[in-house]
PDB file of C-alpha atoms in Angstrom:
ATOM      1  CA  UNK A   1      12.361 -20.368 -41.435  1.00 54.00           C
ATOM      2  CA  UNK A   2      14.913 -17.922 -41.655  1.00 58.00           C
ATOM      3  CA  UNK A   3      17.675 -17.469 -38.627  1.00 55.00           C
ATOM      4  CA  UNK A   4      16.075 -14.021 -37.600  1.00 52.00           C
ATOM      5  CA  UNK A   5      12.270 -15.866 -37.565  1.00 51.00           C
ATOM      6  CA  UNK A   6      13.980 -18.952 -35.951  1.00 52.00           C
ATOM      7  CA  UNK A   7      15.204 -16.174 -32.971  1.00 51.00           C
ATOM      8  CA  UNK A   8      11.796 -14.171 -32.682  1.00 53.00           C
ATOM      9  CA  UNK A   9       9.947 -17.764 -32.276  1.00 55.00           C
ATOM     10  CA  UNK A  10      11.535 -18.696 -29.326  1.00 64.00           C
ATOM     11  CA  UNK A  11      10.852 -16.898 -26.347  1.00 57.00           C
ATOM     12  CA  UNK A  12      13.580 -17.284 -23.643  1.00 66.00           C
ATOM     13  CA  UNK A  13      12.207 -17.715 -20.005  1.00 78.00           C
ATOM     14  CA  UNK A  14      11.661 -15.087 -17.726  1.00 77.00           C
ATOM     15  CA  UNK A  15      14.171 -15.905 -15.346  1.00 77.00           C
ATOM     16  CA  UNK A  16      12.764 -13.626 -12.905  1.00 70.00           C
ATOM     17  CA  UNK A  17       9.253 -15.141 -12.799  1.00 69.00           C
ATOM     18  CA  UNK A  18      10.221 -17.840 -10.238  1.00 75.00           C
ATOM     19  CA  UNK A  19      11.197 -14.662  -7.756  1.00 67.00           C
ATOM     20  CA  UNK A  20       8.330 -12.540  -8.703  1.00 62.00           C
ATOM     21  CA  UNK A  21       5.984 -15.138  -7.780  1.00 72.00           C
ATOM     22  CA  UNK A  22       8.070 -15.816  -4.564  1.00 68.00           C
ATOM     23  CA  UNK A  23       7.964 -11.877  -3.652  1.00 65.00           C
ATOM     24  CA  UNK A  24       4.427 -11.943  -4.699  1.00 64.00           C
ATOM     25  CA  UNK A  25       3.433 -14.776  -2.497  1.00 75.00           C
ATOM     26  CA  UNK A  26       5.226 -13.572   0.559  1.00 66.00           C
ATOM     27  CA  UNK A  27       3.835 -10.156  -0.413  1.00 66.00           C
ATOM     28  CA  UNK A  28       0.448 -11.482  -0.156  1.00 71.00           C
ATOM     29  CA  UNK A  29       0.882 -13.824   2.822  1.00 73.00           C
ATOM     30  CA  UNK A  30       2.294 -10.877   4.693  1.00 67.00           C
ATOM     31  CA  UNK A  31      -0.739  -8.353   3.403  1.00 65.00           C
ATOM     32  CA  UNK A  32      -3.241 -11.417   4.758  1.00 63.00           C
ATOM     33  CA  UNK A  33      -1.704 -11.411   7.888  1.00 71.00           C
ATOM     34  CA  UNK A  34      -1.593  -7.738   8.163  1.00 63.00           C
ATOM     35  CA  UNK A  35      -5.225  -7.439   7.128  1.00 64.00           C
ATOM     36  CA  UNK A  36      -6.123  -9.744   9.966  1.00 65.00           C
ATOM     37  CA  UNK A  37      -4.309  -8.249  12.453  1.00 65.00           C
ATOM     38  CA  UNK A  38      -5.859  -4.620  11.488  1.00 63.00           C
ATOM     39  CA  UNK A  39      -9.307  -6.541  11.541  1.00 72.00           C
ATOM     40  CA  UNK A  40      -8.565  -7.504  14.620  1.00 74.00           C
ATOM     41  CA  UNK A  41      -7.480  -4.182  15.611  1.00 65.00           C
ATOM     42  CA  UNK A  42     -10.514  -2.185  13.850  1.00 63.00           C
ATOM     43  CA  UNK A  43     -12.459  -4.413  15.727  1.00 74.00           C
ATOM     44  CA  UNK A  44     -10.903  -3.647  19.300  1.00 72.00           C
ATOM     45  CA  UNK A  45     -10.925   0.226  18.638  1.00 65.00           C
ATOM     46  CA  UNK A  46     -14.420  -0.616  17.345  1.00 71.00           C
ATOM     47  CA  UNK A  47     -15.312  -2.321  20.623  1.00 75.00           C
ATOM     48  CA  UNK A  48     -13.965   0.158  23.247  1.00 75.00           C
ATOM     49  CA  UNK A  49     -15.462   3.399  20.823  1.00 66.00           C
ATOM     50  CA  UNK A  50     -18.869   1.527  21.366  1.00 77.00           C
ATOM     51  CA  UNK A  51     -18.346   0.800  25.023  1.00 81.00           C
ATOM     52  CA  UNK A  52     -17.396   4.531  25.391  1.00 75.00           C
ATOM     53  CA  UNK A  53     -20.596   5.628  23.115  1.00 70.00           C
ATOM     54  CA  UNK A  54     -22.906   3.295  25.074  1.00 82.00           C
ATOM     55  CA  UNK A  55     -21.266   5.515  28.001  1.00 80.00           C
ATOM     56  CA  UNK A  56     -21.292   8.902  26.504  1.00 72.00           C
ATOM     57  CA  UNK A  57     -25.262   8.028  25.407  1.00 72.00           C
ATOM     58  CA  UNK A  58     -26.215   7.197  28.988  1.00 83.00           C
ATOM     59  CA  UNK A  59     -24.970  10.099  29.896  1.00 80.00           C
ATOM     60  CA  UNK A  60     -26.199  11.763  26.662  1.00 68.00           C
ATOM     61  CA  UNK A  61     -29.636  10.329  27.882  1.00 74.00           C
ATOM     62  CA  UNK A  62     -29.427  12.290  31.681  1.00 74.00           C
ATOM     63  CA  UNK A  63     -28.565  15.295  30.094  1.00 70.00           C
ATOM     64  CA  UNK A  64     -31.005  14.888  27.756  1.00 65.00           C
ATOM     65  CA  UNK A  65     -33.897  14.516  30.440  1.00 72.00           C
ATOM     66  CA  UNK A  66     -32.227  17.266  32.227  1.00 72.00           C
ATOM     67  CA  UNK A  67     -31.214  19.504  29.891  1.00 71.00           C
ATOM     68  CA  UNK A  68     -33.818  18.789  26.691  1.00 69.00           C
ATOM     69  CA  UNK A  69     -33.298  17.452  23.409  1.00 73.00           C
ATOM     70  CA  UNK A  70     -30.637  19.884  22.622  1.00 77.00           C
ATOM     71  CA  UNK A  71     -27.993  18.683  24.481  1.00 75.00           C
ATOM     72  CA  UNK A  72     -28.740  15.121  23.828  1.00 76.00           C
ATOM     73  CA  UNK A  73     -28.956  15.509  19.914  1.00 84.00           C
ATOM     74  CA  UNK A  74     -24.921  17.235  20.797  1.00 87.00           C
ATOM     75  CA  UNK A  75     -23.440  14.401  22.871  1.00 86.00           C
ATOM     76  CA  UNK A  76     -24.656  11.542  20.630  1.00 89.00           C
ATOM     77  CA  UNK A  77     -22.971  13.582  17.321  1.00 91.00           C
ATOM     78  CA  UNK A  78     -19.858  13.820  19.502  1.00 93.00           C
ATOM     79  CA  UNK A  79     -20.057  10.083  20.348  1.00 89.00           C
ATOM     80  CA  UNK A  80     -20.437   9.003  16.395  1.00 92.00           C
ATOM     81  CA  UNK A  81     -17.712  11.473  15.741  1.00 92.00           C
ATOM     82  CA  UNK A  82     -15.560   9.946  18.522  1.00 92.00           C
ATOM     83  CA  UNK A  83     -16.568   6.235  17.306  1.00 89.00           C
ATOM     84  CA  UNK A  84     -15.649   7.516  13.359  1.00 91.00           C
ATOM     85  CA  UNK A  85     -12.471   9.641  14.255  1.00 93.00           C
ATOM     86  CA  UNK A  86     -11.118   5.412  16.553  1.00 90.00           C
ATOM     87  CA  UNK A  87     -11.987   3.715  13.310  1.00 87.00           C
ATOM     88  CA  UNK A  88     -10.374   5.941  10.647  1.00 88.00           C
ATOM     89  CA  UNK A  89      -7.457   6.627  13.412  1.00 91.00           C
ATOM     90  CA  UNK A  90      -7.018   2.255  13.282  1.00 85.00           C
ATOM     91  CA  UNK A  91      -7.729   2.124   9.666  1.00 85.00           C
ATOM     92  CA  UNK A  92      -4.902   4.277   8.442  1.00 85.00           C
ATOM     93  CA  UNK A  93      -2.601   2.973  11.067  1.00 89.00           C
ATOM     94  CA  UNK A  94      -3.029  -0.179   9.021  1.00 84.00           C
ATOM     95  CA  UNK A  95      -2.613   1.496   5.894  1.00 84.00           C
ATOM     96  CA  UNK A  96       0.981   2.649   6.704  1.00 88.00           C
ATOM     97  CA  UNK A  97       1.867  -0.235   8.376  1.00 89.00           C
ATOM     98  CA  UNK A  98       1.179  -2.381   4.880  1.00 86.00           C
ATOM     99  CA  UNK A  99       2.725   0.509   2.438  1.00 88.00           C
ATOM    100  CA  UNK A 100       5.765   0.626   4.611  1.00 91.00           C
ATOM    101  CA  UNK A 101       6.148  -3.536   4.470  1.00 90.00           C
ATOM    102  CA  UNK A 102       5.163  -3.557   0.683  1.00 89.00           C
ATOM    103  CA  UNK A 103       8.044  -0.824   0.101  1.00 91.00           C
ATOM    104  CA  UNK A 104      10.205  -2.781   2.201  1.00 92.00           C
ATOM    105  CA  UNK A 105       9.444  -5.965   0.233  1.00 92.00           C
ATOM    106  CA  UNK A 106       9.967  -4.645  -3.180  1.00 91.00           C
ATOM    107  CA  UNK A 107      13.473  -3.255  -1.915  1.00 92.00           C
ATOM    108  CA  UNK A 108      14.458  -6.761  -0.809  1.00 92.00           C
ATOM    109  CA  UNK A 109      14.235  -7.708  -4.672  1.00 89.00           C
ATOM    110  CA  UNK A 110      17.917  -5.792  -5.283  1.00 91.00           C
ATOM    111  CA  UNK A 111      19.171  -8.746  -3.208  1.00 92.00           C
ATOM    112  CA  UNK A 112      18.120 -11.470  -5.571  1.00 92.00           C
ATOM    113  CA  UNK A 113      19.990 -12.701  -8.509  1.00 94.00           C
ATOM    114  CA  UNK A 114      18.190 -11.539 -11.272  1.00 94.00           C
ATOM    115  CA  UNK A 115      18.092  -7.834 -10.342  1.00 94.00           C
ATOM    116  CA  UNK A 116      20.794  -6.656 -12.479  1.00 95.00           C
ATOM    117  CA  UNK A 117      18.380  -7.692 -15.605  1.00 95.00           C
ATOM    118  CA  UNK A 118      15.524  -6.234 -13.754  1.00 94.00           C
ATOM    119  CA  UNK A 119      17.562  -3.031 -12.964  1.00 95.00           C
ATOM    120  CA  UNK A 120      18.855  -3.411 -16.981  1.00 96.00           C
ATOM    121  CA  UNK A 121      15.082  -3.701 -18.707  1.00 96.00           C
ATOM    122  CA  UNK A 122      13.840  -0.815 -16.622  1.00 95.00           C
ATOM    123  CA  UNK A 123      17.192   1.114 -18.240  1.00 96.00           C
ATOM    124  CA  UNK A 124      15.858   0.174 -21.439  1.00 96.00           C
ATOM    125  CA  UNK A 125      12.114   1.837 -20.672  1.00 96.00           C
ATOM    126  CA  UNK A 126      13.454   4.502 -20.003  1.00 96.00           C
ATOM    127  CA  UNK A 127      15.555   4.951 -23.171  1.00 96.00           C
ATOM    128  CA  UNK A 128      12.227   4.034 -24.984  1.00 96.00           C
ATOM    129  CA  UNK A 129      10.526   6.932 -23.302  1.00 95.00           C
ATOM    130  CA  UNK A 130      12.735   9.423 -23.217  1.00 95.00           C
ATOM    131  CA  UNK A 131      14.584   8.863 -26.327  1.00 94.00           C
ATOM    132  CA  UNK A 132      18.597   7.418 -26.690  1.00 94.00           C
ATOM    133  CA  UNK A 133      19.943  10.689 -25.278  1.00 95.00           C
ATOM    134  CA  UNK A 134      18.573   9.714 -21.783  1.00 95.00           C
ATOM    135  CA  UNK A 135      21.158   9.721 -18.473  1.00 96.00           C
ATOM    136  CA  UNK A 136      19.972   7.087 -16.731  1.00 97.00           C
ATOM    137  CA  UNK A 137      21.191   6.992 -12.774  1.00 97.00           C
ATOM    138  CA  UNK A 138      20.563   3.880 -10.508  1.00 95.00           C
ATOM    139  CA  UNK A 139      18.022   4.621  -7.282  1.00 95.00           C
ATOM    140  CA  UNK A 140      19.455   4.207  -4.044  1.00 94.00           C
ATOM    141  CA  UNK A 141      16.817   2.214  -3.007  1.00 93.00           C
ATOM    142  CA  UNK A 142      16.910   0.201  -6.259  1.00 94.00           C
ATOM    143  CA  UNK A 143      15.445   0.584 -10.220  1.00 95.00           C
ATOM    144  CA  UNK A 144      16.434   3.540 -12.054  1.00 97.00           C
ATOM    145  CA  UNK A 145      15.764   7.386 -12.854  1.00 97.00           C
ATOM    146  CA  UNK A 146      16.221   8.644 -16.104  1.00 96.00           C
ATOM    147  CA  UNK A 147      15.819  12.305 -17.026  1.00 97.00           C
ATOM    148  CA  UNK A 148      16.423  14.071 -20.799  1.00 95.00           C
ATOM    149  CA  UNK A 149      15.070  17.259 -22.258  1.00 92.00           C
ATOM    150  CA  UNK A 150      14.019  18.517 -18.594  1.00 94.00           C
ATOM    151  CA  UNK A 151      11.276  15.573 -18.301  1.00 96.00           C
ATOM    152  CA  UNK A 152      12.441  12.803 -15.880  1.00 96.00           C
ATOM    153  CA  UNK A 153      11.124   8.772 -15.464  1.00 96.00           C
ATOM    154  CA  UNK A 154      10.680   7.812 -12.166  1.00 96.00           C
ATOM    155  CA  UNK A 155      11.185   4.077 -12.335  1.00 96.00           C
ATOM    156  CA  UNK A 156      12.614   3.521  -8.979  1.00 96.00           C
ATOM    157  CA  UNK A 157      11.562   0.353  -7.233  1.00 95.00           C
ATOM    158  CA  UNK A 158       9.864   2.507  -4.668  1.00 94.00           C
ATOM    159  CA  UNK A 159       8.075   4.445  -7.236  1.00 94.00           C
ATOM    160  CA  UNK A 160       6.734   1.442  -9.052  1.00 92.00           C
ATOM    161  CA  UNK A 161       5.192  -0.124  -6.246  1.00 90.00           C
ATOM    162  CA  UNK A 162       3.735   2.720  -5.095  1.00 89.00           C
ATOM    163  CA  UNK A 163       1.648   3.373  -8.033  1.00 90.00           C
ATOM    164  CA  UNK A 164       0.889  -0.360  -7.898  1.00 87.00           C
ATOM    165  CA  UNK A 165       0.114   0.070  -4.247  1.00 83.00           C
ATOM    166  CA  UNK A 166      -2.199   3.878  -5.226  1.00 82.00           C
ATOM    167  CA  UNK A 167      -4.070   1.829  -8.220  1.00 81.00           C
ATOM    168  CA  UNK A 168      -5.405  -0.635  -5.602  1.00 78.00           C
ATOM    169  CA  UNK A 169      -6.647   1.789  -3.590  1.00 72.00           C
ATOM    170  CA  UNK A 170     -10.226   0.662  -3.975  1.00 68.00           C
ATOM    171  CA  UNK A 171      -9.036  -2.784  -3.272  1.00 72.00           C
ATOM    172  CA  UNK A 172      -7.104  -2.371   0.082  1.00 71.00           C
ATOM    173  CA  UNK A 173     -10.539   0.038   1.145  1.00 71.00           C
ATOM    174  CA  UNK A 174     -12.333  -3.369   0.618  1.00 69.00           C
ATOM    175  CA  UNK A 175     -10.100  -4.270   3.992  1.00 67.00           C
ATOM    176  CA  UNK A 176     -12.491  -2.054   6.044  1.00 61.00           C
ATOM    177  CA  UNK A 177     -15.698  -3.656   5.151  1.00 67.00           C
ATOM    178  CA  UNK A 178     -16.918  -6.120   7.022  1.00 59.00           C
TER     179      UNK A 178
END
């Protein structure tokens, strides 16, 4: 085998996989523990919009007898409305609160060791996608933006876990079903 095969065989380690699956493991103990508390939440918003429907239909009902159908069809719309408006109100409250502590995860990751090769191989992207001419500049918040020819990369820390975070949209609506 020749000394340039002999260097392609060997993979080194990822030195950063031990962190990753750190992050990722706090990440996801965290998300569990939000995702019960918003449960529990959902469920308590869930429980005093149904109280206050079961009140709002009595009343509803009343009406109703005084008033005719009319005003009976109108109160119990407003109390599904009210009961809908609690439960998307808790449900995006919980939404924030997880996208704020996955942001604020993923910035925690310029504190480890590794970062600087992190923070390096996302240079390197972006000189693969925008071609060897490309001014790179470090993110405040960590990771990198490079921009050449008027088209920019957006590969700040921030940005890539927000795109993670978007693409599991479908995933984190899976919370709300019980």
């Amino acid at each position: 085998m020749t000394p340039a095969a002999q260097t392609h065989a060997i993979a080194p380690a990822d030195p950063l996989a031990p962190v990753r699956t750190a992050l990722l493991r706090a990440a996801e103990e965290e998300a569990h523990q939000l995702v019960a508390a918003a449960r529990r939440d959902a469920e308590a918003v869930i429980a005093t919009a149904r109280s206050r429907s079961t009140a709002v239909l009595r009343e509803a009902r009343r009406q109703g007898e005084q008033d005719g159908g009319r005003a009976a069809a109108d109160a119990t719309a407003r109390a599904r409305h009210t009961v809908r408006t609690g439960l998307l109100r808790a449900q995006a409250e919980a939404y924030d609160e997880l996208r704020r502590t996955v942001l604020s995860r993923v910035r925690q990751c310029r504190r480890e060791p590794g970062y600087p090769a992190v923070r390096e191989q996302l240079s390197d992207q972006v000189r693969r996608l925008l071609g060897p001419e490309a001014v790179v500049i470090e993110h405040p918040r960590g990771g990198v933006i490079g921009t050449a020819g008027g088209r920019t990369v957006d590969l700040s820390l921030d940005a890539l876990a927000l795109r993670v975070f978007d693409g599991a949209g479908a995933g984190i609506e899976s919370l709300w079903r019980t």
